Coordinates of C-alpha atoms and ligand atoms in Angstrom, one line a residue:
M1 CA -40.3 10.1 -134.6
N2 CA -42.1 10.4 -137.9
E3 CA -45.5 10.5 -136.2
F4 CA -46.9 13.5 -138.0
S5 CA -50.0 15.3 -136.8
K6 CA -52.7 16.2 -139.2
K7 CA -51.5 19.8 -139.3
E8 CA -47.9 18.7 -140.1
I9 CA -49.2 16.5 -142.9
I10 CA -51.2 19.3 -144.4
D11 CA -48.2 21.6 -144.2
I12 CA -46.0 19.1 -145.9
L13 CA -48.6 18.5 -148.7
N14 CA -48.9 22.3 -149.2
D15 CA -45.1 23.1 -149.2
E16 CA -43.3 22.3 -152.4
S17 CA -40.0 23.2 -150.9
Q18 CA -40.3 20.0 -148.7
N19 CA -40.6 17.6 -151.6
E20 CA -37.0 16.5 -152.0
W21 CA -36.6 15.9 -148.3
L22 CA -39.9 14.0 -148.1
F23 CA -39.1 11.7 -151.0
A24 CA -35.6 11.0 -149.6
L25 CA -36.9 10.2 -146.1
A26 CA -39.6 7.9 -147.5
D27 CA -37.0 6.1 -149.6
K28 CA -34.7 5.7 -146.6
I29 CA -37.6 4.3 -144.5
R30 CA -38.5 1.9 -147.3
K31 CA -35.0 0.6 -147.5
E32 CA -34.6 0.2 -143.7
N33 CA -37.9 -1.6 -143.2
V34 CA -38.7 -3.6 -146.4
G35 CA -35.3 -3.6 -148.1
D36 CA -34.3 -3.2 -151.8
E37 CA -36.4 -6.1 -153.1
V38 CA -39.4 -5.3 -155.3
H39 CA -42.4 -7.6 -155.2
L40 CA -44.0 -8.2 -158.6
R41 CA -47.7 -9.2 -158.5
G42 CA -49.2 -10.7 -161.6
L43 CA -52.5 -8.8 -162.3
I44 CA -55.4 -10.5 -164.0
E45 CA -58.2 -8.0 -164.8
F46 CA -60.8 -10.7 -165.5
S47 CA -64.0 -8.7 -166.1
N48 CA -64.8 -5.1 -167.0
I49 CA -68.5 -5.6 -166.3
C50 CA -69.6 -3.5 -163.3
K51 CA -72.9 -2.7 -161.6
C52 CA -71.5 0.4 -159.9
Q53 CA -71.6 4.0 -161.1
C54 CA -68.5 5.5 -159.6
K55 CA -68.3 8.9 -161.3
Y56 CA -64.6 8.7 -162.2
C57 CA -64.4 5.2 -163.5
G58 CA -64.6 4.1 -167.1
L59 CA -66.1 0.7 -166.1
R60 CA -69.2 2.4 -164.6
S61 CA -72.4 0.6 -165.7
P62 CA -73.9 3.6 -167.6
N63 CA -70.9 3.8 -169.9
K64 CA -72.1 2.4 -173.2
N65 CA -68.9 3.2 -175.1
L66 CA -67.0 0.3 -173.6
D67 CA -66.7 -3.1 -175.2
R68 CA -67.4 -5.4 -172.2
Y69 CA -65.7 -8.7 -171.6
R70 CA -65.6 -11.5 -169.1
I71 CA -62.8 -14.0 -168.9
L72 CA -64.2 -17.4 -168.0
P73 CA -62.9 -19.4 -165.0
D74 CA -60.8 -21.9 -167.0
E75 CA -59.1 -19.1 -168.8
I76 CA -58.4 -17.1 -165.6
I77 CA -56.8 -20.2 -164.2
L78 CA -54.7 -20.6 -167.3
Y79 CA -53.4 -17.0 -167.1
A80 CA -52.6 -17.6 -163.4
K81 CA -50.6 -20.7 -164.4
K82 CA -48.6 -18.9 -167.0
A83 CA -47.8 -16.1 -164.6
V84 CA -46.7 -18.6 -161.9
D85 CA -44.5 -20.3 -164.6
M86 CA -43.0 -16.8 -165.4
G87 CA -41.9 -16.5 -161.7
Y88 CA -44.8 -14.5 -160.1
K89 CA -45.2 -15.3 -156.4
T90 CA -48.5 -13.5 -156.1
I91 CA -51.6 -13.4 -158.4
V92 CA -54.0 -10.5 -158.1
L93 CA -57.6 -11.1 -159.4
Q94 CA -59.3 -7.8 -160.1
S95 CA -62.6 -7.0 -161.8
G96 CA -65.6 -4.7 -161.9
E97 CA -68.5 -5.7 -159.5
D98 CA -69.7 -8.5 -161.8
E99 CA -72.4 -10.8 -160.3
F100 CA -71.7 -13.5 -162.9
Y101 CA -68.9 -14.6 -160.6
T102 CA -70.9 -16.1 -157.7
K103 CA -69.4 -17.1 -154.4
D104 CA -69.0 -20.7 -155.6
T105 CA -67.5 -19.7 -158.9
M106 CA -64.9 -17.5 -157.1
C107 CA -64.1 -20.3 -154.6
N108 CA -63.5 -22.7 -157.5
I109 CA -61.1 -20.3 -159.1
I110 CA -59.3 -19.5 -155.8
N111 CA -59.0 -23.2 -155.1
K112 CA -57.4 -24.0 -158.4
I113 CA -54.9 -21.1 -158.2
K114 CA -53.9 -21.9 -154.6
E115 CA -52.8 -25.4 -155.9
M116 CA -50.0 -23.5 -157.7
D117 CA -47.8 -22.5 -154.7
V118 CA -48.6 -18.8 -155.0
A119 CA -50.1 -16.1 -152.8
L120 CA -53.5 -14.8 -154.0
T121 CA -55.0 -11.3 -153.7
L122 CA -58.6 -10.4 -154.6
S123 CA -59.8 -7.0 -155.7
I124 CA -63.4 -7.6 -156.6
G125 CA -65.2 -5.0 -154.5
E126 CA -67.9 -5.0 -151.8
K127 CA -69.1 -8.4 -150.7
S128 CA -70.8 -9.9 -147.6
Y129 CA -68.9 -11.2 -144.6
E130 CA -70.0 -14.7 -145.6
E131 CA -68.5 -14.3 -149.1
Y132 CA -65.2 -12.9 -147.7
K133 CA -65.1 -15.8 -145.3
A134 CA -65.7 -18.3 -148.0
F135 CA -62.9 -16.9 -150.1
K136 CA -60.6 -16.9 -147.1
D137 CA -61.5 -20.5 -146.2
V138 CA -60.4 -21.7 -149.7
G139 CA -57.1 -19.9 -149.4
A140 CA -57.3 -16.2 -150.5
D141 CA -54.5 -14.4 -148.7
R142 CA -55.1 -10.7 -149.4
Y143 CA -57.8 -8.3 -150.4
L144 CA -57.6 -4.8 -151.9
I145 CA -60.4 -2.4 -151.5
R146 CA -59.6 1.3 -151.6
I147 CA -61.6 3.6 -149.4
E148 CA -61.1 6.1 -152.4
T149 CA -61.6 9.1 -150.1
T150 CA -62.4 9.5 -146.4
D151 CA -64.3 12.7 -147.1
K152 CA -67.9 11.4 -146.6
N153 CA -69.5 14.1 -148.6
L154 CA -67.2 13.7 -151.5
Y155 CA -67.5 9.9 -151.2
K156 CA -71.3 10.3 -151.5
K157 CA -71.0 12.5 -154.6
M158 CA -68.5 10.2 -156.3
H159 CA -70.4 6.9 -155.6
P160 CA -74.1 7.0 -156.4
N161 CA -76.0 4.2 -154.7
M162 CA -73.0 3.3 -152.5
D163 CA -72.5 3.7 -148.8
F164 CA -69.3 4.9 -147.1
D165 CA -70.2 2.9 -144.0
N166 CA -70.5 -0.3 -146.0
R167 CA -67.0 0.3 -147.5
L168 CA -65.7 0.6 -143.9
R169 CA -67.6 -2.5 -143.0
C170 CA -65.8 -4.4 -145.8
L171 CA -62.4 -3.3 -144.5
K172 CA -63.3 -4.3 -141.0
D173 CA -64.6 -7.7 -142.0
L174 CA -61.5 -8.4 -144.1
K175 CA -59.2 -7.6 -141.2
K176 CA -61.2 -9.7 -138.8
L177 CA -61.1 -12.7 -141.2
G178 CA -57.3 -12.5 -141.2
Y179 CA -56.7 -11.2 -144.7
E180 CA -53.8 -8.9 -145.4
V181 CA -55.8 -5.8 -146.3
G182 CA -55.0 -3.2 -148.9
T183 CA -56.7 0.1 -149.2
G184 CA -55.9 3.5 -150.7
C185 CA -57.2 6.6 -152.3
L186 CA -57.5 8.7 -155.4
V187 CA -55.6 11.9 -155.4
G188 CA -57.1 14.9 -157.3
L189 CA -60.8 14.1 -157.3
P190 CA -62.8 17.3 -158.0
E191 CA -63.5 19.2 -154.8
Q192 CA -61.0 17.1 -152.8
T193 CA -59.1 19.1 -150.3
V194 CA -55.5 18.7 -148.9
E195 CA -57.1 18.4 -145.4
S196 CA -59.1 15.3 -146.6
L197 CA -55.9 13.8 -148.1
A198 CA -54.3 14.2 -144.6
D199 CA -57.3 12.4 -143.2
D200 CA -56.9 9.6 -145.8
I201 CA -53.2 9.1 -144.7
L202 CA -54.2 9.0 -141.0
F203 CA -57.0 6.6 -141.9
F204 CA -54.5 4.1 -143.4
K205 CA -52.5 4.3 -140.2
E206 CA -55.6 4.0 -138.0
I207 CA -56.8 0.8 -139.6
N208 CA -53.2 -0.5 -139.8
A209 CA -53.5 -1.3 -143.5
D210 CA -51.1 -3.9 -144.8
M211 CA -51.0 -2.5 -148.3
V212 CA -51.8 1.0 -149.6
G213 CA -52.3 1.9 -153.2
I214 CA -52.3 5.6 -154.1
G215 CA -53.0 6.9 -157.6
P216 CA -53.8 10.2 -159.2
F217 CA -57.3 10.6 -160.6
I218 CA -57.3 10.5 -164.4
S219 CA -60.2 12.0 -166.2
H220 CA -62.1 9.6 -168.4
P221 CA -64.0 11.1 -171.4
D222 CA -67.0 8.7 -171.0
T223 CA -67.8 9.6 -167.4
P224 CA -69.5 12.5 -165.7
L225 CA -66.0 13.8 -164.8
K226 CA -64.9 14.1 -168.4
D227 CA -64.2 17.9 -168.0
A228 CA -62.5 17.6 -164.7
K229 CA -58.7 18.2 -164.4
N230 CA -56.4 15.2 -163.9
G231 CA -54.9 14.7 -160.5
N232 CA -51.3 16.0 -159.9
F233 CA -48.6 13.4 -160.1
T234 CA -46.3 15.0 -157.5
L235 CA -49.1 15.4 -155.0
A236 CA -50.0 11.7 -155.4
L237 CA -46.4 10.9 -154.9
K238 CA -46.3 13.0 -151.7
V239 CA -49.4 11.2 -150.3
M240 CA -47.6 7.9 -151.0
A241 CA -44.3 9.0 -149.4
L242 CA -46.1 10.2 -146.3
T243 CA -47.9 6.8 -146.1
R244 CA -44.6 5.1 -146.2
I245 CA -43.2 7.3 -143.4
L246 CA -46.2 6.6 -141.2
L247 CA -46.6 2.9 -142.0
K248 CA -43.1 1.7 -142.3
N249 CA -43.2 -2.0 -143.1
I250 CA -46.3 -2.2 -145.3
N251 CA -46.4 -3.0 -149.0
I252 CA -46.9 0.0 -151.3
P253 CA -47.3 -0.4 -155.1
A254 CA -45.9 2.0 -157.6
T255 CA -49.3 2.3 -159.4
T256 CA -50.0 2.2 -163.1
A257 CA -51.9 5.5 -162.8
M258 CA -48.7 7.2 -161.8
E259 CA -47.0 6.0 -164.9
T260 CA -49.9 7.2 -167.0
L261 CA -49.2 10.7 -165.9
N262 CA -45.4 10.5 -165.9
P263 CA -43.5 8.3 -168.3
N264 CA -41.1 7.3 -165.5
G265 CA -43.8 7.4 -162.8
R266 CA -43.4 3.9 -161.4
I267 CA -39.6 4.1 -161.1
I268 CA -39.9 7.5 -159.4
A269 CA -42.5 6.0 -157.0
L270 CA -40.1 3.1 -156.3
Q271 CA -37.6 5.7 -155.2
S272 CA -40.1 7.6 -153.1
G273 CA -41.4 4.8 -150.8
A274 CA -42.9 2.1 -153.0
N275 CA -41.8 -1.5 -153.1
V276 CA -44.3 -3.3 -155.3
V277 CA -45.2 -3.3 -159.0
M278 CA -48.3 -5.1 -160.5
P279 CA -47.7 -6.0 -164.1
N280 CA -50.6 -7.1 -166.2
V281 CA -50.5 -10.8 -167.1
T282 CA -53.4 -11.1 -169.4
S283 CA -53.2 -10.9 -173.2
T284 CA -53.4 -7.8 -175.3
E285 CA -57.0 -8.3 -176.3
Y286 CA -58.3 -7.5 -172.8
R287 CA -55.9 -4.8 -171.6
A288 CA -57.3 -1.8 -173.5
K289 CA -60.9 -2.8 -172.5
Y290 CA -60.2 -2.6 -168.8
E291 CA -60.3 1.1 -169.2
I292 CA -60.8 2.5 -165.7
Y293 CA -59.1 5.6 -167.1
P294 CA -57.7 6.5 -170.5
N295 CA -54.1 6.1 -171.8
K296 CA -53.4 3.1 -169.6
I297 CA -49.8 2.0 -170.1
C298 CA -48.6 -1.3 -171.7
I299 CA -51.9 -2.0 -173.5
N300 CA -50.1 -3.4 -176.6
E301 CA -47.6 -5.6 -174.6
N302 CA -47.9 -9.2 -173.8
P303 CA -47.1 -10.6 -170.4
S304 CA -43.5 -11.6 -171.0
Q305 CA -42.7 -8.2 -172.6
C306 CA -44.3 -6.5 -169.5
R307 CA -42.2 -8.6 -167.1
G308 CA -39.0 -8.0 -169.0
C309 CA -39.6 -4.3 -169.3
I310 CA -40.3 -3.7 -165.6
E311 CA -37.5 -6.1 -164.5
G312 CA -35.0 -4.1 -166.6
K313 CA -36.1 -0.8 -165.1
I314 CA -36.0 -2.1 -161.5
K315 CA -32.5 -3.5 -162.0
S316 CA -31.3 -0.2 -163.6
I317 CA -32.0 1.6 -160.3
G318 CA -30.0 -1.0 -158.3
R319 CA -33.0 -2.9 -156.9
S320 CA -33.8 -6.6 -157.3
I321 CA -36.9 -8.7 -157.9
S322 CA -38.1 -10.6 -154.8
K323 CA -38.4 -14.4 -155.1
D324 CA -40.7 -14.7 -152.1
Y325 CA -44.5 -14.3 -151.6
G326 CA -44.1 -10.8 -150.3
F327 CA -46.3 -10.7 -147.2
R328 CA -46.1 -7.7 -145.0
K329 CA -42.7 -7.7 -143.1
K330 CA -43.1 -8.4 -139.4
Ligands
SAH401 N1 -64.2 -3.1 -158.4 C1 -63.1 -3.2 -157.6 C2 -61.8 -2.7 -158.4 C3 -61.9 -1.3 -158.8 S1 -60.8 -0.7 -160.1 C4 -63.2 -2.3 -156.3 O1 -64.3 -1.7 -156.1 O2 -62.4 -2.3 -155.5 C5 -59.4 -0.3 -159.0 C6 -59.2 1.1 -158.7 O3 -59.0 1.9 -159.8 C7 -60.3 1.8 -157.9 O4 -60.3 1.4 -156.6 C8 -60.0 3.3 -158.2 O5 -59.3 3.8 -157.1 C9 -59.1 3.3 -159.4 N2 -59.7 4.1 -160.5 C10 -60.9 4.0 -161.0 N3 -61.1 5.0 -161.9 C11 -60.0 5.8 -161.9 C12 -59.6 7.0 -162.6 N4 -60.5 7.6 -163.5 N5 -58.4 7.5 -162.4 C13 -57.6 6.8 -161.5 N6 -57.9 5.7 -160.9 C14 -59.1 5.2 -161.0

């Protein structure tokens, strides 16, 4: 049961009358397979410097209107320590593709954070097998790298100087090295079809992703997609719900981009299949500058405000905050 074909997925995505049933089914499957606990991951966005030119992303290197920053290793470690003291059981390190952080620099940071009794996730883009292996050897547990879209033509248009096959290679290397692997897609990119979204969902299943992050595309004024329409919140939610139905026991975040398009977006996502939230644990000075898209939420809050706010919301819907590391349930 619940093994939808591509055609069935497309039909569900196209049929608005199915929404309530779909969200309720995803919520039920979430409850049966991963329970009512929500895993909080403390997110450190440590550099907004990026060599890539992804058409949708505000961090893209040609964007001259962004005030760039780089948090140095000692300060990253300090933020991690504060987050662990606040109760976070996972730290996520995310950045643009910034070559300042060499293999050795990253290994040092990972080493120090892993002394803190915490799970560690990296989200730092495309690296070589040797680099992924070095990070794993010093203790990194998980890696997030979205495929963004499985439509090869669209991928090519959206990612100048990048290669779809290399993205796949990264996912394959990470699996082979024993990471828990996260991927995901953007929903609502210009020219993206519902058929290709169905392929995205089936791709997550095919590679047996351990985590899947789905977010609506949000148009950024300082990118080539400045005149493009934002993605649709409900469609992104449907892609997420279908992912839960197909991959029952994985971890699925209620993404920040969802909340940017809908003031209650993360809570709605938690009630439609999601079981993870990733609050920001860096200070206010950096948050606004990590502007992958505009109107990011919580940019004026500090880490303890963020934690308090999301904890309150989670409890208000009868869910609890997990006290364990939150690996994929067996
Ligand atoms: N450099 C890392 C992290 C990228 S930022 C990497 O390559 O994996 C994390 C995610 O933000 C991206 O994977 C992308 O899916 C999302 N993102 C970027 N720009 C966006 C936009 N305009 N709207 C919505 N999500 C966006």
